[in-house]
Short mmCIF file of C-alpha atoms in Angstrom, two decimals:
data_model
loop_
_atom_site.label_atom_id
_atom_site.label_comp_id
_atom_site.label_asym_id
_atom_site.label_seq_id
_atom_site.Cartn_x
_atom_site.Cartn_y
_atom_site.Cartn_z
CA MET A 1 -10.87 -0.37 -14.53
CA THR A 2 -12.65 2.91 -13.84
CA GLU A 3 -10.70 5.93 -12.66
CA ALA A 4 -12.34 5.95 -9.22
CA THR A 5 -11.45 2.30 -8.89
CA LYS A 6 -7.80 3.08 -9.66
CA LEU A 7 -7.66 5.65 -6.87
CA ASN A 8 -9.34 3.23 -4.47
CA ARG A 9 -6.90 0.53 -5.51
CA LEU A 10 -3.99 2.86 -4.76
CA LYS A 11 -5.49 3.48 -1.30
CA HIS A 12 -5.79 -0.27 -0.80
CA PHE A 13 -2.14 -0.74 -1.78
CA ALA A 14 -1.15 1.97 0.69
CA LYS A 15 -3.13 0.28 3.46
CA ARG A 16 -1.41 -3.05 2.79
CA TYR A 17 1.98 -1.32 2.72
CA ALA A 18 1.25 0.45 6.01
CA ARG A 19 0.42 -2.84 7.68
CA ALA A 20 3.47 -4.59 6.27
CA LYS A 21 5.86 -1.83 7.32
CA ARG A 22 4.03 -0.87 10.52
CA ILE A 23 3.69 2.77 9.58
CA THR A 24 0.65 5.03 9.52
CA GLN A 25 -1.65 4.86 6.56
CA ASN A 26 -1.00 8.55 5.89
CA GLN A 27 2.73 7.84 5.59
CA ALA A 28 1.99 4.95 3.24
CA LEU A 29 -0.32 7.10 1.09
CA ASN A 30 2.46 9.65 0.75
CA LEU A 31 4.96 6.94 -0.20
CA VAL A 32 2.62 5.63 -2.89
CA ALA A 33 2.19 9.18 -4.20
CA GLU A 34 5.97 9.65 -4.26
CA LYS A 35 6.32 6.38 -6.16
CA LEU A 36 4.03 7.93 -8.80
CA GLY A 37 6.02 11.18 -8.92
CA PHE A 38 3.97 13.38 -6.59
CA ALA A 39 5.12 15.24 -3.50
CA ASP A 40 2.37 13.72 -1.35
CA TRP A 41 -1.07 12.09 -1.48
CA THR A 42 -2.89 15.43 -1.52
CA LYS A 43 -1.07 16.44 -4.71
CA LEU A 44 -1.94 13.10 -6.31
CA VAL A 45 -5.64 13.50 -5.50
CA SER A 46 -5.54 17.09 -6.73
CA SER A 47 -4.02 15.97 -10.02
CA ASN A 48 -6.55 13.16 -10.28
CA LYS A 49 -9.33 15.73 -10.07
CA LYS A 50 -7.63 17.58 -12.94
CA ASP A 51 -7.75 14.46 -15.15
CA TRP A 52 -4.44 12.83 -14.29
CA ARG A 53 -4.81 9.05 -14.33
CA PRO A 54 -2.23 6.40 -13.42
CA SER A 55 -1.19 4.21 -16.32
CA SER A 56 -1.28 0.43 -16.18
CA GLU A 57 2.51 0.44 -15.84
CA GLN A 58 2.34 2.83 -12.88
CA MET A 59 -0.31 0.68 -11.19
CA ALA A 60 1.85 -2.40 -11.71
CA GLY A 61 4.86 -0.54 -10.29
CA VAL A 62 2.97 0.39 -7.13
CA GLU A 63 1.65 -3.15 -6.78
CA ALA A 64 5.19 -4.53 -7.04
CA PHE A 65 6.43 -1.93 -4.53
CA VAL A 66 3.79 -3.08 -2.04
CA ALA A 67 4.37 -6.78 -2.70
CA ASN A 68 8.07 -6.36 -1.91
CA ALA A 69 7.16 -5.01 1.53
CA PHE A 70 5.76 -8.33 2.70
CA PRO A 71 8.09 -10.84 4.31
CA ALA A 72 6.13 -13.77 2.89
CA ALA A 73 9.22 -15.88 2.36
CA ASP A 74 10.23 -15.40 6.00
CA PHE A 75 6.81 -16.49 7.21
CA GLN A 76 6.64 -19.48 4.90
CA ALA A 77 10.13 -20.55 5.94
CA GLY A 78 9.15 -20.30 9.61
CA HIS A 79 11.38 -17.34 10.45
CA PRO A 80 10.95 -16.78 14.23
CA ASP A 81 10.24 -13.03 13.95
CA ALA A 82 7.60 -13.55 11.28
CA MET A 83 5.98 -16.32 13.29
CA ALA A 84 5.95 -14.17 16.44
CA ARG A 85 4.37 -11.24 14.57
CA ARG A 86 1.69 -13.52 13.17
CA SER A 87 0.95 -15.02 16.58
CA ALA A 88 0.70 -11.54 18.15
CA TYR A 89 -1.65 -10.45 15.40
CA LEU A 90 -3.89 -13.48 15.86
CA GLU A 91 -4.07 -12.83 19.60
CA ARG A 92 -5.19 -9.23 19.00
CA VAL A 93 -7.97 -10.08 16.57
CA ARG A 94 -9.61 -12.74 18.74
#
């Protein structure tokens, strides 16, 4: 995986987290940066420009952090709140 791809993948993880938690993408970017030991996303990008690169373990940690944000089990089990959120989403995208 190239270094630019890693940064883009972190952005993608943040976007998924933002949607799952219903927060702004900027907030999610900052949370991902904090998970990697940075004060905020700007500091992470700055360090990336100075040759800092996330390790495979760090990438896996962020991926797990994002995966835990999704209430997949609730949706699959037919939890009423999860079903209502999904229905509302489908109505918006039509």
